[in-house]
């Protein structure tokens, strides 16, 4: 059984990816200092898979502590690196902490991969590196635009670091550019756990619907789109998770043509904010208390993916539609409410 190390395994996408990896026969260990997560999702993983996943509560900014994990696990076949700060507005307020955390953790992981000759590496990147591009849908060769936040720049720089590293090392790498992850595992045993007030649209919708938030704003309805609100490519977190498993299988099967390849992870469907709100109301039967507000600084008007490359080379297919994303997100929010979380 191949052993995979998942950094940020207690987080939203990390926890869902661990479930998919275990479902496909991988042995998984996690490294997560729980600075932005808790170990509660590990309990959910165990209930879903029957497997207890060991988490090393290690700050990956500390090289010696990171190195010790690799010393103890010399049979690691692959690394999936999620651990990073990822809140766009926060990155604007505290840019140095974002650069320090997101870049230092990556460099420490790559140093250990080099020393312990780990063969395969998958990096959690983001569609935010495309910035405000006019070329839609975006393909992997669309030139990265003027990015809108320090968070996005840490992902752009991270990709460049990995490309340079891959050029002179035998590790095979894949960069996965997520569009907008949404939804939760159908069991509602794991899902998104925003720390404090959420920034992302779907948790704001479900928290407003459950009453945790009194109301919500639609940030801007005067954009040049079909209903004036921003367009994004929302993709179910389980579809994102499966793409990571397929990426590892692709590298282990030596099907890659280059040391470092990049894939868009989106559905290819652009959906507006107002359409998301109406989809939620239809699926949940709950009328949302929302107001039409001003534009949010740093928002791109419209972005959605061309996912042909991931379909063709990884054999990946996004399966869930917007209704499924809303259904599972709502079921998760209701489960949190029952547990008073
Ligand atoms: C989506 C739309 C808001 C909240 C995210 C992640 C980023 C990256 C890309 C992975 C925007 C609008 C939101 C609200 C609103 N993913 N909105 N009212 O900004 O596209 O970025 O996906 O790396 O990490 O943050 O996502 O969900 O914040 O916003 O109107 O209360 O919803 O203006 O148009 P975004 P988001």
CSV table of C-alpha atoms and ligand atoms in Angstrom, one decimal:
chain,number,residue,atom,x,y,z
A,1,UNK,CA,0.0,0.0,0.0
A,2,UNK,CA,1.5,3.4,-1.0
A,3,UNK,CA,2.0,5.9,1.8
A,4,UNK,CA,1.1,9.5,1.1
A,5,UNK,CA,1.8,12.5,3.3
A,6,UNK,CA,-0.9,15.1,3.2
A,7,UNK,CA,0.0,18.5,4.7
A,8,UNK,CA,-3.0,20.5,5.9
A,9,UNK,CA,-4.9,17.2,6.3
A,10,UNK,CA,-7.2,18.7,9.0
A,11,UNK,CA,-8.4,21.3,6.6
A,12,UNK,CA,-11.4,21.5,4.2
A,13,UNK,CA,-9.9,20.1,1.0
A,14,UNK,CA,-7.2,18.2,2.7
A,15,UNK,CA,-9.7,16.1,4.8
A,16,UNK,CA,-11.9,15.3,1.7
A,17,UNK,CA,-8.8,14.3,-0.2
A,18,UNK,CA,-7.7,11.9,2.5
A,19,UNK,CA,-11.1,10.2,2.3
A,20,UNK,CA,-10.7,9.8,-1.5
A,21,UNK,CA,-7.1,8.5,-1.1
A,22,UNK,CA,-8.1,5.9,1.5
A,23,UNK,CA,-11.1,4.9,-0.7
A,24,UNK,CA,-8.4,4.2,-3.5
A,25,UNK,CA,-6.2,2.1,-1.3
A,26,UNK,CA,-3.6,4.6,-0.1
A,27,UNK,CA,-2.1,4.7,3.4
A,28,UNK,CA,-2.3,8.3,4.6
A,29,UNK,CA,-0.5,10.4,7.3
A,30,UNK,CA,-1.3,14.1,7.9
A,31,UNK,CA,0.9,17.0,9.0
A,32,UNK,CA,-1.2,20.0,10.3
A,33,UNK,CA,-0.4,22.4,13.1
A,34,UNK,CA,-4.1,23.2,13.5
A,35,UNK,CA,-3.4,26.9,13.3
A,36,UNK,CA,-6.4,27.2,11.0
A,37,UNK,CA,-8.1,23.9,11.6
A,38,UNK,CA,-9.0,21.4,14.4
A,39,UNK,CA,-8.6,17.7,14.6
A,40,UNK,CA,-12.4,17.2,14.5
A,41,UNK,CA,-12.3,16.5,10.8
A,42,UNK,CA,-10.0,13.5,11.5
A,43,UNK,CA,-12.8,12.0,13.6
A,44,UNK,CA,-15.1,12.4,10.6
A,45,UNK,CA,-12.5,10.8,8.3
A,46,UNK,CA,-12.3,7.8,10.7
A,47,UNK,CA,-16.1,7.5,10.8
A,48,UNK,CA,-16.3,7.5,7.0
A,49,UNK,CA,-13.4,5.3,6.2
A,50,UNK,CA,-12.9,3.2,9.3
A,51,UNK,CA,-9.2,4.3,9.3
A,52,UNK,CA,-7.6,6.4,12.0
A,53,UNK,CA,-5.3,8.9,10.3
A,54,UNK,CA,-2.2,9.9,12.3
A,55,UNK,CA,-1.7,13.7,12.3
A,56,UNK,CA,1.7,15.2,13.2
A,57,UNK,CA,1.0,18.5,14.8
A,58,UNK,CA,4.0,20.2,13.3
A,59,UNK,CA,4.6,23.8,12.1
A,60,UNK,CA,6.1,23.3,8.6
A,61,UNK,CA,7.9,26.6,9.0
A,62,UNK,CA,10.2,24.9,11.4
A,63,UNK,CA,12.6,22.8,9.3
A,64,UNK,CA,13.9,20.5,12.0
A,65,UNK,CA,10.3,19.5,13.0
A,66,UNK,CA,9.4,19.0,9.4
A,67,UNK,CA,12.5,16.9,8.8
A,68,UNK,CA,11.7,14.7,11.8
A,69,UNK,CA,8.4,13.6,10.2
A,70,UNK,CA,10.3,12.4,7.1
A,71,UNK,CA,12.9,10.7,9.3
A,72,UNK,CA,10.1,8.7,10.9
A,73,UNK,CA,8.4,7.9,7.6
A,74,UNK,CA,11.0,6.9,5.0
A,75,UNK,CA,8.5,5.0,2.8
A,76,UNK,CA,6.5,8.1,1.6
A,77,UNK,CA,5.6,7.6,-2.1
A,78,UNK,CA,3.9,11.0,-2.5
A,79,UNK,CA,3.2,14.3,-0.9
A,80,UNK,CA,0.1,16.5,-1.3
A,81,UNK,CA,0.8,19.9,0.0
A,82,UNK,CA,-2.3,21.9,1.1
A,83,UNK,CA,-1.0,23.6,4.2
A,84,UNK,CA,-1.2,27.4,3.6
A,85,UNK,CA,-3.1,30.5,4.7
A,86,UNK,CA,-5.8,31.0,2.1
A,87,UNK,CA,-8.1,33.9,3.0
A,88,UNK,CA,-7.9,36.6,0.3
A,89,UNK,CA,-9.0,39.7,2.3
A,90,UNK,CA,-6.8,38.6,5.3
A,91,UNK,CA,-3.8,38.3,3.0
A,92,UNK,CA,-4.2,42.0,2.0
A,93,UNK,CA,-4.1,43.0,5.7
A,94,UNK,CA,-1.1,40.8,6.8
A,95,UNK,CA,0.9,40.2,3.6
A,96,UNK,CA,4.2,39.3,5.4
A,97,UNK,CA,2.6,36.5,7.4
A,98,UNK,CA,1.2,35.1,4.2
A,99,UNK,CA,4.5,35.2,2.4
A,100,UNK,CA,6.4,33.8,5.4
A,101,UNK,CA,4.0,31.0,6.0
A,102,UNK,CA,3.0,30.0,2.5
A,103,UNK,CA,6.5,30.2,1.0
A,104,UNK,CA,8.6,28.9,4.0
A,105,UNK,CA,6.4,25.8,4.4
A,106,UNK,CA,6.8,25.0,0.7
A,107,UNK,CA,10.5,25.4,0.8
A,108,UNK,CA,10.9,23.2,3.8
A,109,UNK,CA,8.8,20.5,2.3
A,110,UNK,CA,10.8,20.6,-1.0
A,111,UNK,CA,14.1,20.4,1.0
A,112,UNK,CA,12.8,17.2,2.7
A,113,UNK,CA,11.5,15.8,-0.6
A,114,UNK,CA,15.0,16.3,-2.1
A,115,UNK,CA,16.8,14.8,0.9
A,116,UNK,CA,14.5,11.8,1.2
A,117,UNK,CA,14.0,11.3,-2.6
A,118,UNK,CA,10.2,11.4,-2.4
A,119,UNK,CA,9.2,10.6,-6.0
A,120,UNK,CA,5.9,12.4,-6.4
A,121,UNK,CA,4.6,15.8,-5.4
A,122,UNK,CA,1.2,17.4,-5.8
A,123,UNK,CA,0.8,21.2,-5.0
A,124,UNK,CA,-2.5,23.0,-4.1
A,125,UNK,CA,-2.5,26.0,-6.4
A,126,UNK,CA,-5.4,28.3,-7.3
A,127,UNK,CA,-7.2,29.9,-10.2
A,128,UNK,CA,-6.5,33.2,-8.5
A,129,UNK,CA,-3.1,33.2,-10.2
A,130,UNK,CA,-4.9,34.0,-13.5
A,131,UNK,CA,-6.0,37.4,-12.0
A,132,UNK,CA,-8.4,39.5,-14.0
A,133,UNK,CA,-7.9,37.7,-17.3
A,134,UNK,CA,-10.1,38.4,-20.3
A,135,UNK,CA,-9.3,35.1,-21.9
A,136,UNK,CA,-12.2,32.9,-20.8
A,137,UNK,CA,-12.5,30.0,-20.2
A,138,UNK,CA,-8.9,30.0,-18.9
A,139,UNK,CA,-6.6,27.2,-20.1
A,140,UNK,CA,-3.4,26.2,-18.3
A,141,UNK,CA,-1.3,28.2,-20.8
A,142,UNK,CA,-3.3,31.4,-20.2
A,143,UNK,CA,-0.6,33.9,-19.0
A,144,UNK,CA,-1.0,34.6,-15.3
A,145,UNK,CA,-2.5,38.1,-15.0
A,146,UNK,CA,-2.0,40.9,-12.6
A,147,UNK,CA,-3.0,39.0,-9.4
A,148,UNK,CA,-5.3,40.7,-7.0
A,149,UNK,CA,-3.9,39.7,-3.6
A,150,UNK,CA,-0.8,38.5,-1.6
A,151,UNK,CA,-2.5,35.1,-1.3
A,152,UNK,CA,-2.7,34.7,-5.1
A,153,UNK,CA,0.9,35.9,-5.3
A,154,UNK,CA,2.1,33.2,-2.9
A,155,UNK,CA,0.5,30.6,-5.2
A,156,UNK,CA,2.1,32.2,-8.3
A,157,UNK,CA,5.5,32.3,-6.6
A,158,UNK,CA,4.9,28.8,-5.2
A,159,UNK,CA,4.4,27.4,-8.7
A,160,UNK,CA,7.6,29.1,-9.9
A,161,UNK,CA,9.6,27.6,-7.0
A,162,UNK,CA,8.3,24.1,-7.9
A,163,UNK,CA,9.1,24.5,-11.6
A,164,UNK,CA,12.6,25.6,-10.8
A,165,UNK,CA,13.0,22.8,-8.3
A,166,UNK,CA,11.6,20.2,-10.7
A,167,UNK,CA,14.1,21.3,-13.4
A,168,UNK,CA,17.0,20.0,-11.4
A,169,UNK,CA,15.5,17.2,-9.3
A,170,UNK,CA,14.0,13.9,-10.2
A,171,UNK,CA,10.8,14.5,-8.2
A,172,UNK,CA,7.7,14.5,-10.5
A,173,UNK,CA,5.3,17.3,-9.7
A,174,UNK,CA,1.8,18.4,-10.5
A,175,UNK,CA,0.2,21.8,-9.8
A,176,UNK,CA,-3.5,21.8,-9.4
A,177,UNK,CA,-5.3,25.1,-9.9
A,178,UNK,CA,-8.6,24.9,-8.0
A,179,UNK,CA,-11.5,27.1,-9.0
A,180,UNK,CA,-14.1,27.7,-6.3
A,181,UNK,CA,-14.4,24.6,-4.0
A,182,UNK,CA,-17.9,24.2,-2.5
A,183,UNK,CA,-20.0,21.5,-0.8
A,184,UNK,CA,-19.2,18.7,1.6
A,185,UNK,CA,-18.9,15.0,1.9
A,186,UNK,CA,-22.4,13.5,1.4
A,187,UNK,CA,-22.3,11.9,4.9
A,188,UNK,CA,-22.1,15.4,6.5
A,189,UNK,CA,-19.3,14.0,8.7
A,190,UNK,CA,-16.7,16.4,7.2
A,191,UNK,CA,-17.1,19.7,5.5
A,192,UNK,CA,-15.8,23.3,5.5
A,193,UNK,CA,-15.1,24.7,9.0
A,194,UNK,CA,-14.4,28.4,8.6
A,195,UNK,CA,-12.5,29.9,11.5
A,196,UNK,CA,-14.6,33.0,12.5
A,197,UNK,CA,-16.8,34.8,10.0
A,198,UNK,CA,-16.5,33.2,6.6
A,199,UNK,CA,-15.4,35.2,3.5
A,200,UNK,CA,-16.4,32.5,0.9
A,201,UNK,CA,-19.8,32.7,-0.7
A,202,UNK,CA,-21.2,29.2,0.1
A,203,UNK,CA,-20.4,29.1,3.8
A,204,UNK,CA,-21.8,32.7,4.0
A,205,UNK,CA,-25.0,31.5,2.3
A,206,UNK,CA,-25.4,28.4,4.6
A,207,UNK,CA,-24.6,30.4,7.8
A,208,UNK,CA,-27.1,33.1,6.8
A,209,UNK,CA,-29.7,30.4,6.1
A,210,UNK,CA,-29.1,28.6,9.5
A,211,UNK,CA,-29.2,32.0,11.4
A,212,UNK,CA,-25.5,32.2,12.4
A,213,UNK,CA,-25.4,35.4,10.2
A,214,UNK,CA,-28.3,37.7,10.3
A,215,UNK,CA,-28.0,38.6,6.6
A,216,UNK,CA,-25.5,38.6,3.8
A,217,UNK,CA,-24.5,41.0,1.0
A,218,UNK,CA,-24.1,40.4,-2.7
A,219,UNK,CA,-20.8,42.2,-3.3
A,220,UNK,CA,-21.6,44.1,-6.5
A,221,UNK,CA,-24.5,43.8,-9.0
A,222,UNK,CA,-23.2,46.4,-11.5
A,223,UNK,CA,-20.7,44.2,-13.3
A,224,UNK,CA,-20.8,43.5,-17.0
A,225,UNK,CA,-22.4,40.0,-16.5
A,226,UNK,CA,-25.8,38.5,-17.3
A,227,UNK,CA,-27.3,39.6,-14.0
A,228,UNK,CA,-24.6,42.1,-12.8
A,229,UNK,CA,-23.0,39.8,-10.2
A,230,UNK,CA,-19.6,38.1,-10.4
A,231,UNK,CA,-19.1,34.8,-12.2
A,232,UNK,CA,-17.1,31.9,-10.7
A,233,UNK,CA,-16.6,28.2,-11.5
A,234,UNK,CA,-17.8,26.4,-8.4
A,235,UNK,CA,-16.7,22.8,-8.1
A,236,UNK,CA,-17.6,20.2,-5.5
A,237,UNK,CA,-14.9,19.5,-3.0
A,238,UNK,CA,-15.1,15.7,-3.6
A,239,UNK,CA,-14.4,16.3,-7.3
A,240,UNK,CA,-11.4,18.4,-6.3
A,241,UNK,CA,-10.3,15.5,-3.9
A,242,UNK,CA,-10.6,12.9,-6.6
A,243,UNK,CA,-8.3,14.9,-8.9
A,244,UNK,CA,-5.5,14.6,-6.3
A,245,UNK,CA,-5.8,10.8,-6.2
A,246,UNK,CA,-5.8,10.7,-10.0
A,247,UNK,CA,-2.8,13.0,-10.1
A,248,UNK,CA,-0.8,10.6,-7.8
A,249,UNK,CA,-1.9,7.6,-9.9
A,250,UNK,CA,-0.9,9.5,-13.0
A,251,UNK,CA,2.6,10.2,-11.6
A,252,UNK,CA,3.0,6.7,-10.2
A,253,UNK,CA,2.0,5.2,-13.6
A,254,UNK,CA,4.7,7.4,-15.1
A,255,UNK,CA,2.1,8.8,-17.6
A,256,UNK,CA,3.4,12.4,-17.3
A,257,UNK,CA,5.5,13.8,-20.1
A,258,UNK,CA,7.2,16.5,-18.1
A,259,UNK,CA,8.7,16.8,-14.6
A,260,UNK,CA,6.1,19.5,-13.7
A,261,UNK,CA,2.6,19.6,-15.2
A,262,UNK,CA,-0.3,21.9,-14.3
A,263,UNK,CA,-4.1,21.2,-14.5
A,264,UNK,CA,-7.2,23.4,-14.0
A,265,UNK,CA,-9.8,22.0,-11.6
A,266,UNK,CA,-13.1,23.6,-12.5
A,267,UNK,CA,-16.3,22.4,-14.1
A,268,UNK,CA,-16.1,24.8,-17.0
A,269,UNK,CA,-19.5,26.4,-16.0
A,270,UNK,CA,-19.5,30.0,-14.9
A,271,UNK,CA,-22.2,30.8,-12.3
A,272,UNK,CA,-23.2,34.2,-10.9
A,273,UNK,CA,-23.6,35.0,-7.2
A,274,UNK,CA,-27.3,35.6,-7.6
A,275,UNK,CA,-27.7,32.3,-9.4
A,276,UNK,CA,-25.9,30.6,-6.5
A,277,UNK,CA,-28.3,32.2,-4.0
A,278,UNK,CA,-31.3,31.1,-6.1
A,279,UNK,CA,-30.0,27.6,-6.4
A,280,UNK,CA,-29.6,27.4,-2.6
A,281,UNK,CA,-33.1,28.7,-2.0
A,282,UNK,CA,-34.5,26.1,-4.5
A,283,UNK,CA,-32.6,23.2,-3.0
A,284,UNK,CA,-33.1,24.1,0.7
A,285,UNK,CA,-36.5,25.7,0.6
A,286,UNK,CA,-35.0,28.5,2.7
A,287,UNK,CA,-35.5,32.1,1.7
A,288,UNK,CA,-32.2,33.9,2.1
A,289,UNK,CA,-31.9,37.3,3.8
A,290,UNK,CA,-29.6,39.1,1.4
A,291,UNK,CA,-28.9,42.7,0.3
A,292,UNK,CA,-27.4,44.0,-2.9
A,293,UNK,CA,-24.2,45.6,-1.7
A,294,UNK,CA,-21.1,47.4,-3.2
A,295,UNK,CA,-18.3,45.7,-5.0
A,296,UNK,CA,-15.6,43.9,-2.9
A,297,UNK,CA,-12.0,45.1,-3.4
A,298,UNK,CA,-9.9,42.6,-5.3
A,299,UNK,CA,-12.8,40.6,-6.9
A,300,UNK,CA,-12.3,39.5,-10.5
A,301,UNK,CA,-15.4,40.0,-12.6
A,302,UNK,CA,-15.6,36.6,-14.1
A,303,UNK,CA,-13.4,33.4,-14.2
A,304,UNK,CA,-14.2,29.8,-15.2
A,305,UNK,CA,-12.1,26.9,-16.4
A,306,UNK,CA,-11.3,25.0,-19.5
A,307,UNK,CA,-10.8,21.5,-17.9
A,308,UNK,CA,-9.9,19.6,-21.0
A,309,UNK,CA,-6.4,18.8,-20.0
A,310,UNK,CA,-7.4,17.2,-16.6
A,311,UNK,CA,-10.1,15.2,-18.4
A,312,UNK,CA,-7.8,14.0,-21.1
A,313,UNK,CA,-4.6,13.3,-19.1
A,314,UNK,CA,-5.9,12.5,-15.6
A,315,UNK,CA,-9.1,10.8,-16.8
A,316,UNK,CA,-10.9,13.1,-14.3
A,317,UNK,CA,-14.6,14.1,-14.5
A,318,UNK,CA,-16.2,16.6,-12.2
A,319,UNK,CA,-19.5,14.9,-11.3
A,320,UNK,CA,-21.5,17.1,-8.9
A,321,UNK,CA,-23.6,20.0,-10.1
A,322,UNK,CA,-24.5,23.2,-8.3
A,323,UNK,CA,-27.6,21.7,-6.6
A,324,UNK,CA,-25.4,18.9,-5.2
A,325,UNK,CA,-22.9,21.4,-3.9
A,326,UNK,CA,-25.7,23.3,-2.2
A,327,UNK,CA,-27.5,20.2,-0.9
A,328,UNK,CA,-24.3,18.8,0.8
A,329,UNK,CA,-23.2,22.3,2.0
A,330,UNK,CA,-26.6,22.8,3.6
A,331,UNK,CA,-26.7,19.2,5.2
A,332,UNK,CA,-23.2,19.9,6.7
A,333,UNK,CA,-24.3,23.3,8.1
A,334,UNK,CA,-27.3,21.7,9.7
A,335,UNK,CA,-25.1,19.0,11.2
A,336,UNK,CA,-22.8,21.6,12.7
A,337,UNK,CA,-25.8,23.4,14.1
A,338,UNK,CA,-27.0,20.2,15.8
A,339,UNK,CA,-23.5,19.8,17.3
A,340,UNK,CA,-23.6,23.4,18.4
A,341,UNK,CA,-20.4,24.2,16.4
B,1,LIG,C1,-17.0,34.3,-4.7
B,1,LIG,C2,-18.0,35.4,-5.2
B,1,LIG,C3,-17.7,37.5,-4.0
B,1,LIG,C4,-19.2,36.4,-0.1
B,1,LIG,C5,-12.0,31.8,-3.7
B,1,LIG,C6,-11.0,31.5,-2.6
B,1,LIG,C7,-9.6,31.5,-3.1
B,1,LIG,C8,-9.5,30.7,-4.4
B,1,LIG,C9,-10.5,31.2,-5.4
B,1,LIG,C10,-8.7,28.4,-4.0
B,1,LIG,C11,-17.3,36.8,-5.3
B,1,LIG,C12,-19.1,36.9,-3.8
B,1,LIG,C13,-18.8,36.3,-1.4
B,1,LIG,C14,-20.3,37.2,0.2
B,1,LIG,C15,-20.6,37.8,-2.1
B,1,LIG,N1,-9.7,29.3,-4.2
B,1,LIG,N2,-19.5,37.0,-2.4
B,1,LIG,N3,-21.0,37.9,-0.8
B,1,LIG,O1,-13.1,35.4,-4.0
B,1,LIG,O2,-13.6,33.8,-5.9
B,1,LIG,O3,-11.9,33.2,-4.0
B,1,LIG,O4,-11.8,31.0,-4.8
B,1,LIG,O5,-7.6,28.7,-3.9
B,1,LIG,O6,-8.9,30.8,-2.1
B,1,LIG,O7,-11.1,32.5,-1.6
B,1,LIG,O8,-14.4,33.3,-3.6
B,1,LIG,O9,-16.3,32.7,-2.3
B,1,LIG,O10,-14.9,34.7,-1.5
B,1,LIG,O11,-16.3,34.9,-3.6
B,1,LIG,O12,-21.2,38.4,-2.9
B,1,LIG,O13,-20.7,37.3,1.4
B,1,LIG,O14,-19.0,35.6,-4.2
B,1,LIG,O15,-17.8,38.9,-4.2
B,1,LIG,O16,-17.8,37.5,-6.4
B,1,LIG,P1,-13.2,34.0,-4.4
B,1,LIG,P2,-15.5,33.9,-2.6
